[in-house]
Coordinates of C-alpha atoms and ligand atoms in Angstrom, one line a residue:
M1 CA 0.0 0.3 0.1
A2 CA 1.1 3.6 -0.7
R3 CA 2.6 4.4 3.0
L4 CA 4.6 7.6 4.0
F5 CA 7.9 5.1 4.3
C6 CA 8.9 2.0 2.8
E7 CA 7.2 -1.4 4.3
H8 CA 9.6 -3.5 2.7
M9 CA 13.0 -3.6 1.9
K10 CA 13.1 -7.8 1.1
R11 CA 9.8 -8.3 -0.3
Q12 CA 8.8 -7.6 -3.9
T13 CA 6.0 -5.3 -4.6
Q14 CA 4.3 -4.4 -7.6
S15 CA 1.5 -1.5 -7.9
L16 CA -1.4 -2.6 -9.7
N17 CA -2.8 0.8 -9.7
G18 CA -3.9 2.6 -13.4
A19 CA -5.6 1.2 -16.0
W20 CA -8.0 -1.3 -15.4
K21 CA -11.2 -2.5 -17.2
L22 CA -14.3 -1.4 -16.1
L23 CA -17.5 -3.2 -16.9
T24 CA -20.9 -2.6 -15.3
D25 CA -23.4 -5.4 -15.0
P26 CA -27.1 -3.8 -13.7
K27 CA -29.0 -7.3 -14.2
D28 CA -25.7 -9.2 -12.0
I29 CA -25.1 -11.7 -14.6
G30 CA -21.7 -11.5 -14.9
E31 CA -20.9 -14.8 -12.9
S32 CA -22.9 -16.9 -14.6
E33 CA -21.8 -15.3 -17.8
G34 CA -18.2 -15.7 -16.9
W35 CA -16.8 -12.9 -16.6
S36 CA -15.0 -14.1 -13.5
S37 CA -12.1 -15.4 -16.0
S38 CA -12.6 -12.5 -18.4
L39 CA -14.6 -9.4 -19.4
P40 CA -16.5 -9.2 -22.8
E41 CA -16.0 -5.8 -23.1
G42 CA -15.1 -2.8 -21.1
K43 CA -14.1 1.1 -20.5
T44 CA -10.5 1.8 -19.7
V45 CA -10.5 3.7 -16.1
S46 CA -8.1 4.8 -13.8
V47 CA -7.6 2.4 -10.1
P48 CA -8.1 3.7 -7.5
S49 CA -10.9 5.7 -8.3
V50 CA -14.9 5.5 -7.6
W51 CA -16.8 4.9 -10.5
N52 CA -19.5 7.5 -9.8
M53 CA -16.9 9.9 -11.8
E54 CA -17.3 8.1 -14.6
R55 CA -19.9 9.8 -17.2
G56 CA -23.3 8.1 -16.9
L57 CA -22.3 6.7 -13.9
L58 CA -22.6 9.2 -11.1
T59 CA -25.9 7.4 -9.1
Y60 CA -25.2 4.2 -10.4
E61 CA -25.6 1.4 -7.5
G62 CA -25.1 -2.5 -8.0
V63 CA -22.4 -4.5 -9.3
V64 CA -19.5 -3.8 -11.4
W65 CA -16.7 -5.4 -12.6
Y66 CA -13.2 -4.6 -12.7
E67 CA -10.2 -6.5 -14.9
K68 CA -6.4 -5.8 -14.9
S69 CA -3.7 -7.8 -17.0
F70 CA -0.4 -7.9 -15.3
Y71 CA 3.3 -9.2 -15.3
S72 CA 4.7 -11.7 -12.4
E73 CA 7.6 -13.9 -12.3
G74 CA 5.7 -16.0 -10.3
G75 CA 5.6 -18.0 -7.0
T76 CA 3.3 -17.3 -3.8
L77 CA 1.3 -14.0 -4.7
R78 CA -0.3 -12.0 -2.3
F79 CA -3.1 -9.3 -3.6
C80 CA -3.3 -6.2 -1.4
F81 CA -6.5 -4.3 -1.6
G82 CA -6.6 -0.9 0.5
A83 CA -10.4 -0.6 0.2
V84 CA -13.3 -2.0 -2.2
M85 CA -16.5 -0.2 -1.8
T86 CA -18.5 -2.2 -0.1
E87 CA -18.3 -5.8 -1.5
G88 CA -15.4 -7.2 -3.4
K89 CA -15.2 -10.7 -5.2
V90 CA -11.4 -11.8 -6.8
W91 CA -10.5 -14.2 -9.2
L92 CA -7.3 -14.9 -10.4
D93 CA -7.1 -16.0 -14.2
G94 CA -10.4 -17.5 -13.2
K95 CA -9.8 -19.0 -10.2
Y96 CA -11.8 -17.4 -7.2
L97 CA -9.8 -16.3 -4.3
G98 CA -12.0 -14.9 -1.6
S99 CA -13.9 -12.0 -1.0
H100 CA -14.5 -9.1 1.6
Y101 CA -16.9 -7.2 2.8
G102 CA -16.5 -3.6 4.2
G103 CA -15.7 -0.4 1.8
F104 CA -13.2 1.1 4.2
C105 CA -10.6 -1.6 5.3
Q106 CA -7.7 -2.8 3.7
F107 CA -7.8 -6.9 2.8
E108 CA -5.3 -9.4 1.3
L109 CA -5.8 -12.4 -0.7
I110 CA -2.8 -15.3 -1.1
A111 CA -2.6 -17.4 -4.2
P112 CA 0.0 -19.9 -4.0
D113 CA 2.0 -22.0 -7.4
V114 CA 1.2 -18.9 -9.9
E115 CA 3.4 -19.6 -13.0
A116 CA 5.6 -16.8 -14.5
G117 CA 3.7 -14.9 -17.2
M118 CA 0.6 -12.6 -17.8
H119 CA -2.1 -13.2 -15.5
T120 CA -5.5 -11.7 -15.0
L121 CA -7.0 -10.5 -12.0
I122 CA -10.7 -9.8 -11.8
V123 CA -12.8 -7.9 -9.5
R124 CA -16.5 -8.1 -8.9
V125 CA -17.4 -4.9 -6.8
D126 CA -21.0 -4.8 -5.2
N127 CA -22.2 -1.3 -3.6
S128 CA -25.7 -1.8 -3.2
F129 CA -27.4 -2.4 0.5
N130 CA -29.7 -4.6 2.2
A131 CA -31.1 -5.2 5.8
Q132 CA -28.1 -6.5 6.8
S133 CA -25.4 -3.8 5.8
I134 CA -22.7 -1.8 7.4
P135 CA -23.8 1.0 7.0
Q136 CA -27.1 1.1 6.3
A137 CA -28.6 2.5 2.8
F138 CA -29.7 5.9 4.8
V139 CA -26.5 8.0 5.3
D140 CA -25.6 12.0 5.3
W141 CA -22.5 10.8 2.6
Y142 CA -22.8 9.7 -1.1
H143 CA -23.7 6.5 -2.2
Y144 CA -20.1 6.0 -4.0
G145 CA -18.4 2.6 -5.5
G146 CA -15.4 1.0 -6.8
I147 CA -11.7 0.3 -6.1
T148 CA -11.2 3.1 -3.9
R149 CA -7.7 2.6 -2.5
G150 CA -4.1 1.3 -4.2
V151 CA -3.8 -2.2 -5.5
S152 CA -0.8 -4.1 -4.9
V153 CA 0.6 -7.6 -5.8
E154 CA 3.5 -9.0 -3.7
T155 CA 5.5 -12.1 -4.0
L156 CA 5.9 -14.0 -0.6
K157 CA 8.6 -16.0 -0.2
G158 CA 9.6 -18.4 2.8
I159 CA 8.2 -17.3 6.4
C160 CA 6.5 -14.0 5.9
V161 CA 5.7 -11.2 8.3
L162 CA 1.8 -10.3 7.2
S163 CA 1.4 -8.5 10.4
Q164 CA 2.7 -7.0 13.8
R165 CA 2.0 -4.6 16.3
M166 CA 3.8 -3.5 19.3
E167 CA 2.4 -3.5 22.6
Y168 CA 3.8 -1.4 25.6
T169 CA 2.9 -0.3 28.9
L170 CA 5.0 3.0 29.7
S171 CA 6.3 2.8 33.3
E172 CA 4.9 5.6 36.2
G173 CA 7.9 8.1 34.8
L174 CA 6.7 7.5 31.2
D175 CA 10.5 7.5 30.6
R176 CA 10.6 3.3 30.2
A177 CA 8.3 0.7 27.9
A178 CA 7.8 -2.8 28.7
C179 CA 7.2 -4.0 25.2
R180 CA 5.8 -7.1 23.2
V181 CA 5.7 -7.6 19.3
V182 CA 3.0 -9.8 18.0
A183 CA 3.3 -10.7 14.5
E184 CA 1.3 -12.9 11.8
L185 CA 3.9 -15.3 10.3
Y186 CA 2.6 -17.1 7.1
N187 CA 4.7 -20.1 5.9
E188 CA 4.4 -20.1 2.1
G189 CA 6.2 -23.4 1.4
K190 CA 4.0 -26.5 1.1
R191 CA 5.6 -28.1 4.7
L192 CA 6.4 -27.7 8.3
K193 CA 9.4 -24.8 8.8
S194 CA 11.2 -23.2 10.9
A195 CA 12.8 -19.7 10.6
S196 CA 14.4 -17.1 13.0
V197 CA 12.6 -13.9 13.2
N198 CA 14.4 -10.7 14.2
V199 CA 12.4 -7.5 15.8
E200 CA 14.8 -4.2 15.6
I201 CA 13.7 -0.9 16.7
D202 CA 15.3 2.2 14.6
G203 CA 17.9 -0.3 13.5
K204 CA 18.8 -2.1 17.0
T205 CA 17.6 -5.8 17.6
V206 CA 15.4 -5.8 20.3
C207 CA 14.5 -9.4 20.4
S208 CA 14.6 -12.4 18.6
D209 CA 13.4 -15.8 18.2
T210 CA 12.8 -19.2 16.2
V211 CA 9.5 -20.1 15.0
A212 CA 7.9 -23.1 13.6
V213 CA 5.0 -22.4 11.2
R214 CA 2.8 -25.5 9.3
G215 CA 3.1 -25.1 5.4
R216 CA 0.7 -22.4 3.7
R217 CA -0.6 -22.1 7.4
T218 CA -0.7 -18.2 9.3
A219 CA 0.5 -18.4 12.8
E220 CA -0.1 -15.6 15.6
V221 CA 3.1 -15.5 17.8
V222 CA 4.3 -13.4 20.6
L223 CA 7.8 -12.6 19.8
G224 CA 9.2 -12.1 23.1
E225 CA 9.1 -9.0 25.5
F226 CA 11.6 -6.5 26.2
E227 CA 12.4 -3.2 27.9
L228 CA 13.0 0.3 26.0
E229 CA 14.5 3.5 28.1
D230 CA 15.0 6.5 27.7
I231 CA 12.0 6.8 25.6
R232 CA 11.1 9.9 23.8
L233 CA 7.2 10.5 24.3
W234 CA 5.0 11.1 21.0
D235 CA 2.9 14.0 21.6
I236 CA 0.7 16.8 20.2
G237 CA 3.0 18.5 17.7
K238 CA 6.3 16.6 18.8
P239 CA 5.7 13.6 16.8
E240 CA 8.8 11.2 18.0
L241 CA 8.0 8.0 16.1
Y242 CA 10.6 5.0 16.0
T243 CA 10.8 2.2 13.2
I244 CA 10.2 -1.2 13.7
S245 CA 11.1 -4.2 12.0
V246 CA 10.1 -7.7 11.9
T247 CA 12.5 -9.5 9.3
T248 CA 12.6 -13.1 8.5
D249 CA 15.9 -14.5 6.2
T250 CA 13.4 -14.3 3.5
D251 CA 11.0 -11.3 4.0
D252 CA 10.3 -8.3 6.5
L253 CA 7.4 -5.8 7.4
I254 CA 8.3 -2.1 8.2
D255 CA 6.3 0.0 10.4
R256 CA 6.2 2.9 12.8
V257 CA 5.6 3.0 16.2
G258 CA 5.4 5.9 18.8
F259 CA 5.3 6.0 22.4
R260 CA 1.8 8.0 24.5
K261 CA 0.0 7.2 27.3
V262 CA -3.3 8.8 27.2
E263 CA -6.3 8.4 30.3
V264 CA -9.0 9.5 31.6
K265 CA -8.4 11.0 35.9
D266 CA -10.4 13.4 37.8
G267 CA -12.7 14.5 35.1
K268 CA -10.1 15.6 32.7
V269 CA -8.5 13.8 29.6
L270 CA -4.7 13.3 30.1
L271 CA -1.9 12.8 27.6
N272 CA 1.4 12.1 28.6
G273 CA 0.3 13.2 32.6
R274 CA -0.7 16.7 31.2
S275 CA -4.5 17.6 31.2
I276 CA -5.5 18.2 27.6
E277 CA -8.7 19.6 25.6
F278 CA -9.6 18.5 21.9
R279 CA -9.7 21.7 19.5
G280 CA -11.4 19.1 16.8
V281 CA -13.0 18.7 13.6
N282 CA -14.8 15.8 12.0
R283 CA -13.5 15.2 8.4
H284 CA -14.9 13.2 5.8
E285 CA -12.3 11.5 3.4
E286 CA -14.5 12.7 0.3
H287 CA -13.9 15.0 -2.4
P288 CA -16.5 16.0 -5.0
E289 CA -14.3 14.8 -7.8
F290 CA -12.6 12.0 -6.5
G291 CA -15.1 10.5 -4.1
F292 CA -13.9 8.0 -1.3
A293 CA -10.5 7.7 -3.7
F294 CA -9.3 10.6 -2.1
P295 CA -5.4 11.9 -3.3
P296 CA -2.9 11.6 -0.9
S297 CA -1.4 14.4 -2.4
L298 CA -4.6 16.9 -0.8
M299 CA -4.4 14.9 2.2
R300 CA -1.9 17.0 3.5
R301 CA -3.3 20.2 2.3
D302 CA -6.2 19.4 4.7
L303 CA -4.1 19.0 7.6
E304 CA -2.4 21.8 7.1
L305 CA -5.3 23.7 6.9
A306 CA -6.6 21.8 10.1
L307 CA -3.4 22.9 11.5
E308 CA -3.3 26.5 10.7
M309 CA -6.8 26.8 12.4
G310 CA -5.2 25.5 15.8
C311 CA -6.8 22.0 15.9
N312 CA -4.7 19.6 17.9
A313 CA -7.4 16.5 16.7
I314 CA -9.4 15.4 13.9
R315 CA -12.4 12.7 14.1
G316 CA -12.2 10.4 11.2
S317 CA -15.9 10.1 10.6
H318 CA -17.3 7.8 10.2
Y319 CA -15.0 5.1 8.9
P320 CA -11.1 4.3 8.9
N321 CA -9.4 6.3 6.7
S322 CA -7.0 5.6 4.7
K323 CA -3.3 4.5 5.7
E324 CA -1.4 7.7 4.3
F325 CA -3.4 10.1 6.0
V326 CA -3.3 8.1 9.4
D327 CA 0.8 8.4 8.6
L328 CA 0.6 12.0 8.0
L329 CA -1.2 12.4 11.7
D330 CA 1.7 10.4 13.4
E331 CA 3.8 12.2 11.4
M332 CA 2.8 15.6 12.6
G333 CA 1.4 15.1 15.7
V334 CA -2.1 15.3 15.4
M335 CA -4.6 12.9 17.6
F336 CA -7.4 11.0 15.9
W337 CA -10.1 9.4 16.7
S338 CA -10.9 6.3 14.6
E339 CA -14.4 4.7 13.8
I340 CA -16.6 2.3 11.9
P341 CA -19.2 3.4 9.7
I342 CA -21.9 2.0 12.3
W343 CA -24.2 5.2 11.3
G344 CA -26.8 5.9 13.6
C345 CA -30.2 7.5 11.7
G346 CA -30.1 5.1 9.7
F347 CA -29.6 2.5 11.7
S348 CA -33.0 0.1 12.4
D349 CA -33.4 -1.3 15.3
E350 CA -33.5 -4.5 13.5
A351 CA -30.4 -4.2 12.6
L352 CA -29.2 -3.4 16.1
A353 CA -30.3 -6.5 17.2
D354 CA -29.5 -8.7 14.0
K355 CA -26.7 -11.2 14.8
V356 CA -25.1 -11.2 11.1
V357 CA -24.8 -7.0 11.6
V358 CA -23.5 -7.2 15.0
A359 CA -21.0 -9.9 13.9
R360 CA -19.8 -7.7 11.1
G361 CA -19.5 -4.9 13.0
L362 CA -17.4 -6.8 15.1
E363 CA -15.0 -7.9 12.5
M364 CA -14.8 -4.5 11.4
H365 CA -13.4 -3.7 14.2
R366 CA -11.0 -6.2 14.4
E367 CA -9.6 -5.2 11.1
M368 CA -9.6 -1.9 12.1
L369 CA -7.4 -2.8 15.3
K370 CA -5.2 -5.1 12.8
Y371 CA -4.2 -2.4 10.3
Y372 CA -4.1 0.8 12.4
Y373 CA -3.0 -0.4 15.9
N374 CA 0.3 0.7 15.5
H375 CA -0.4 4.4 14.8
P376 CA 0.4 7.1 18.1
C377 CA -1.8 9.3 16.6
I378 CA -5.1 7.4 17.5
V379 CA -6.2 8.5 21.1
M380 CA -9.5 7.1 20.6
W381 CA -11.8 4.1 18.9
G382 CA -15.1 5.0 17.7
M383 CA -17.9 1.9 18.4
H384 CA -20.9 3.7 16.3
N385 CA -22.9 7.1 16.1
E386 CA -25.9 8.4 17.0
I387 CA -27.2 5.0 17.0
H388 CA -30.7 4.3 19.4
L389 CA -28.9 4.1 22.5
Y390 CA -32.1 3.7 24.4
H391 CA -32.4 0.3 23.0
E392 CA -31.4 -3.0 24.9
A393 CA -30.1 -4.3 21.4
A394 CA -27.5 -1.1 21.3
Y395 CA -26.8 -2.0 25.1
K396 CA -25.6 -5.3 24.3
M397 CA -23.6 -4.1 20.9
S398 CA -21.8 -1.6 23.3
E399 CA -21.1 -3.7 25.8
L400 CA -19.8 -6.0 22.9
Y401 CA -17.8 -3.5 21.2
Y402 CA -16.4 -1.9 24.1
G403 CA -15.2 -5.2 25.7
F404 CA -13.5 -6.0 22.5
L405 CA -12.0 -2.7 21.7
K406 CA -10.6 -2.0 25.8
E407 CA -9.3 -5.6 25.6
N408 CA -7.5 -5.5 22.3
G409 CA -7.1 -1.7 21.6
G410 CA -3.8 -0.8 23.3
N411 CA -3.7 2.1 25.1
R412 CA -6.7 4.3 23.8
L413 CA -9.9 5.4 25.2
V414 CA -13.3 3.6 23.6
V415 CA -16.0 6.2 22.7
Y416 CA -19.5 6.3 20.5
A417 CA -21.2 9.2 19.5
C418 CA -24.4 10.2 21.2
N419 CA -27.3 12.2 20.3
Y420 CA -29.8 10.5 22.9
P421 CA -28.0 12.3 26.0
K422 CA -31.6 12.1 28.2
E423 CA -32.4 8.7 27.0
D424 CA -28.5 6.7 26.8
I425 CA -28.5 3.5 28.7
C426 CA -25.1 2.9 27.2
L427 CA -22.9 5.3 29.4
E428 CA -21.1 3.1 31.5
F429 CA -19.4 1.6 28.1
C430 CA -17.8 4.9 27.1
D431 CA -14.8 6.5 28.5
L432 CA -15.7 9.9 27.6
A433 CA -19.7 11.1 27.4
C434 CA -19.7 12.5 23.5
L435 CA -22.1 14.2 22.2
N436 CA -23.2 15.3 19.0
M437 CA -26.0 17.9 19.2
Y438 CA -27.2 20.8 17.1
F439 CA -28.6 23.7 19.1
G440 CA -28.9 26.4 16.5
W441 CA -29.8 24.5 14.1
Y442 CA -32.3 21.1 14.1
Y443 CA -33.0 22.0 17.4
G444 CA -34.2 25.4 18.1
Y445 CA -32.4 28.7 18.6
E446 CA -32.9 29.9 22.1
D447 CA -30.1 31.7 23.5
D448 CA -29.0 29.9 26.2
A449 CA -29.7 26.3 24.5
W450 CA -26.4 25.2 25.0
E451 CA -25.5 26.0 28.7
K452 CA -28.6 24.1 30.0
F453 CA -28.0 21.2 28.0
I454 CA -24.5 20.7 29.5
E455 CA -25.9 21.9 32.9
E456 CA -28.7 18.9 32.6
F457 CA -26.4 16.6 31.0
S458 CA -23.8 16.8 33.5
A459 CA -26.7 16.2 36.6
R460 CA -27.4 12.8 34.9
L461 CA -24.2 11.6 34.8
D462 CA -24.0 12.9 38.3
L463 CA -26.8 10.8 39.3
L464 CA -25.8 7.9 37.4
G465 CA -22.4 8.2 39.2
M466 CA -20.5 9.1 36.5
G467 CA -19.9 12.7 37.3
D468 CA -16.1 12.5 36.6
K469 CA -16.5 11.6 32.9
P470 CA -15.0 14.2 30.8
M471 CA -18.2 15.5 28.1
V472 CA -16.4 16.2 24.5
M473 CA -18.9 17.8 22.2
S474 CA -18.3 15.4 18.9
E475 CA -20.6 17.3 16.8
F476 CA -22.1 20.4 16.7
G477 CA -22.5 23.0 13.5
C478 CA -24.6 24.5 10.9
A479 CA -24.8 24.9 7.6
A480 CA -23.7 27.8 5.8
M481 CA -23.7 28.4 1.7
A482 CA -20.4 29.0 0.9
G483 CA -20.2 32.7 -0.8
Y484 CA -23.7 33.8 0.7
H485 CA -23.0 36.7 3.0
D486 CA -26.0 38.0 5.1
D487 CA -26.9 39.3 8.6
D488 CA -25.7 36.7 11.1
S489 CA -28.9 36.2 12.3
I490 CA -29.8 34.8 9.1
L491 CA -29.7 30.8 8.7
W492 CA -27.4 29.5 5.9
S493 CA -25.1 32.7 5.8
E494 CA -21.3 32.3 6.7
E495 CA -21.8 35.2 9.3
N496 CA -24.7 33.2 10.8
Q497 CA -22.4 29.9 11.3
A498 CA -19.3 31.7 12.2
K499 CA -20.9 33.3 14.7
Q500 CA -22.8 30.2 15.8
L501 CA -19.1 28.1 15.9
S502 CA -16.9 30.9 17.3
H503 CA -19.8 31.3 20.6
C504 CA -19.8 27.4 20.8
V505 CA -16.0 26.5 21.1
R506 CA -15.6 29.5 23.7
L507 CA -18.4 28.2 25.8
F508 CA -17.4 24.6 25.4
H509 CA -13.8 25.5 26.1
E510 CA -14.8 27.6 29.2
H511 CA -16.7 25.0 30.7
P512 CA -14.8 22.8 33.2
K513 CA -16.4 19.3 32.4
V514 CA -16.0 19.6 28.8
S515 CA -12.6 18.2 27.7
G516 CA -12.9 19.6 24.0
S517 CA -14.8 20.2 20.6
F518 CA -15.2 18.6 17.4
I519 CA -16.8 20.7 14.8
W520 CA -19.2 19.4 12.4
Q521 CA -17.7 19.7 10.0
F522 CA -14.3 20.0 8.2
C523 CA -15.4 20.4 4.5
D524 CA -18.5 20.2 2.5
I525 CA -19.5 17.2 1.4
R526 CA -21.7 15.2 -1.4
T527 CA -24.3 13.5 0.3
S528 CA -26.6 10.6 -0.5
R529 CA -30.0 11.2 -2.5
Q530 CA -32.0 9.6 1.1
T531 CA -31.2 12.8 2.6
G532 CA -33.4 14.8 0.2
L533 CA -34.6 18.1 0.4
N534 CA -32.8 18.5 3.6
R535 CA -29.6 19.1 1.6
A536 CA -29.1 21.6 -0.8
R537 CA -27.1 21.1 -3.9
G538 CA -26.9 17.3 -2.6
F539 CA -24.5 18.7 -0.2
N540 CA -24.1 18.7 3.4
N541 CA -23.2 22.2 3.4
K542 CA -21.6 22.4 7.7
G543 CA -18.0 22.4 6.4
I544 CA -16.1 25.4 7.7
V545 CA -14.4 25.0 3.8
N546 CA -16.2 24.3 1.2
E547 CA -15.6 21.0 -0.8
Y548 CA -12.9 22.6 -2.6
R549 CA -11.7 23.3 0.7
K550 CA -11.7 27.1 0.5
P551 CA -12.4 28.7 3.9
K552 CA -15.8 29.9 5.0
L553 CA -16.2 32.6 7.5
A554 CA -16.3 30.2 10.2
Y555 CA -13.2 28.9 9.4
Y556 CA -11.3 32.1 10.2
A557 CA -13.8 32.9 13.3
V558 CA -13.0 29.4 14.6
K559 CA -9.2 29.4 14.2
Q560 CA -8.9 32.9 15.9
E561 CA -10.5 30.8 18.8
Y562 CA -8.5 27.4 18.8
C563 CA -5.3 29.4 18.4
A564 CA -6.0 31.7 21.3
F565 CA -6.8 28.3 23.4
A566 CA -3.5 27.1 22.0
K567 CA -1.8 29.4 23.4
E568 CA -3.4 29.7 27.1
E569 CA -2.1 25.9 26.8
T570 CA 1.4 26.7 26.3
K571 CA 1.9 29.7 28.9
Ligands
LIG601 C1 -25.3 13.5 12.5 C2 -24.0 12.4 11.9 C3 -23.0 13.3 10.9 C4 -24.1 14.4 10.2 C5 -24.6 15.6 10.8 C6 -25.8 16.6 9.8 O1 -24.7 14.0 13.9 O2 -23.7 11.9 12.7 O3 -23.0 12.3 10.1 O4 -25.0 13.9 9.6 O5 -25.4 14.8 11.8 O6 -25.4 17.4 9.5 O7 -26.8 16.6 10.2

């Protein structure tokens, strides 16, 4: 995958990005017509991309086939897909390799004994919805489809390192780390084989072991425990990173890690022992010209805009973001909230209680941990957004996901975003009370609505014996049409948005119970047709920059506040 550093020195990898053939299949006849071996026809498109940007396909939903020819010297090949929106089924030279559900996470498929020569990779992509989809059909973003992140093919040799995560606990003084590395090893040979595995941090060996893996099998192994001293901590704006490589004689996997401690103590969020406040935005990784195939070249610009505005945190609403973006956050010292696309509003109670849906959600969490565990920027895992938190099924789901993420998610806070503050029965399953509220937009315009709300909600927390749970305003905002100017009392004007947001962020900043804010939202986004008349231009217009990242007045108004808070922090 495209990362900001080299993931392999030993493993041979080849990009399969670029020209692919595309053929729509509105009647879903491809499988019975043998398209899995070769497409009867097709249009050349560039991958990664969303098909919606092709002429005539803007609103197409359903099945689309993709084909790519490539040369390989043969052996055991591993195909890596950054993301396929939403379900991908894959064949190599007509032979079925496997499938993956979920449009926002990486997956890989292994093909052993491939001969040298030209080969054909075929992917059937389906972005349609049913009652068990995650997300459900009603969402406040666009129904894109396609191979939306990069594709590559790797040649596996001997015992290979498929994944690695470094677990650690910092000493009280935060200067030493007790570590262990857990890796997934794959033996591409047919017979049981052992190999010595070496772990290096910044070029120095920290542990090695000899591991045996059965032929064509994967084994998860703990590669040893070790202690690191004189730790340089990863922190906001001080992104200290370490390189960790796990190597065998034939293969390797390189990643980056950072050490930091995030916790909740006495009603505050602490990072490395210091009380912090989130100055955040919610950001969809979406652009009107590229959809979810968000160009890496624009990621840095988004981040620079956010940093210039005084942000120290981003919520990746509402799904795992591309690895390049999360790498950038690691490098730039910005905190991140990563979540899966269980998006409330459209999530029916039946779906909440449906075993397949709950298992799918759990699998999405498992994948998120697998691919993002090592990123120090991720300080929060998000379980779900705005589900019916008063429902028994929501309680069960939250209990399950919270337990899973606390046990396996490393040193992170586990949260969900709530828009049923009075009825929420799940509050024991979150480390912070994250609230999505829209006074000044959907919920009326009383002057002191926010103050009243915060008082009432904190009284409820007290009553529940959770008075020391910090509150975070995880969504609030109002729409403004870029370029529309009027009196600041007029809805949809840039002036109104600027006034409301600067009032909110200051109020939250000054309130002792609130540990920060995530403005809804960073940029205007194209939204699904289900949201209908509610969304002028077919966009959610609550961005503080428009869809082309041109700042609205609110951007400058919030910048003034956020930068002032940042200054207070350094005093
Ligand atoms: C919700 C939701 C967001 C967005 C927002 C809005 O809070 O979580 O995705 O839809 O409302 O703009 O209404």
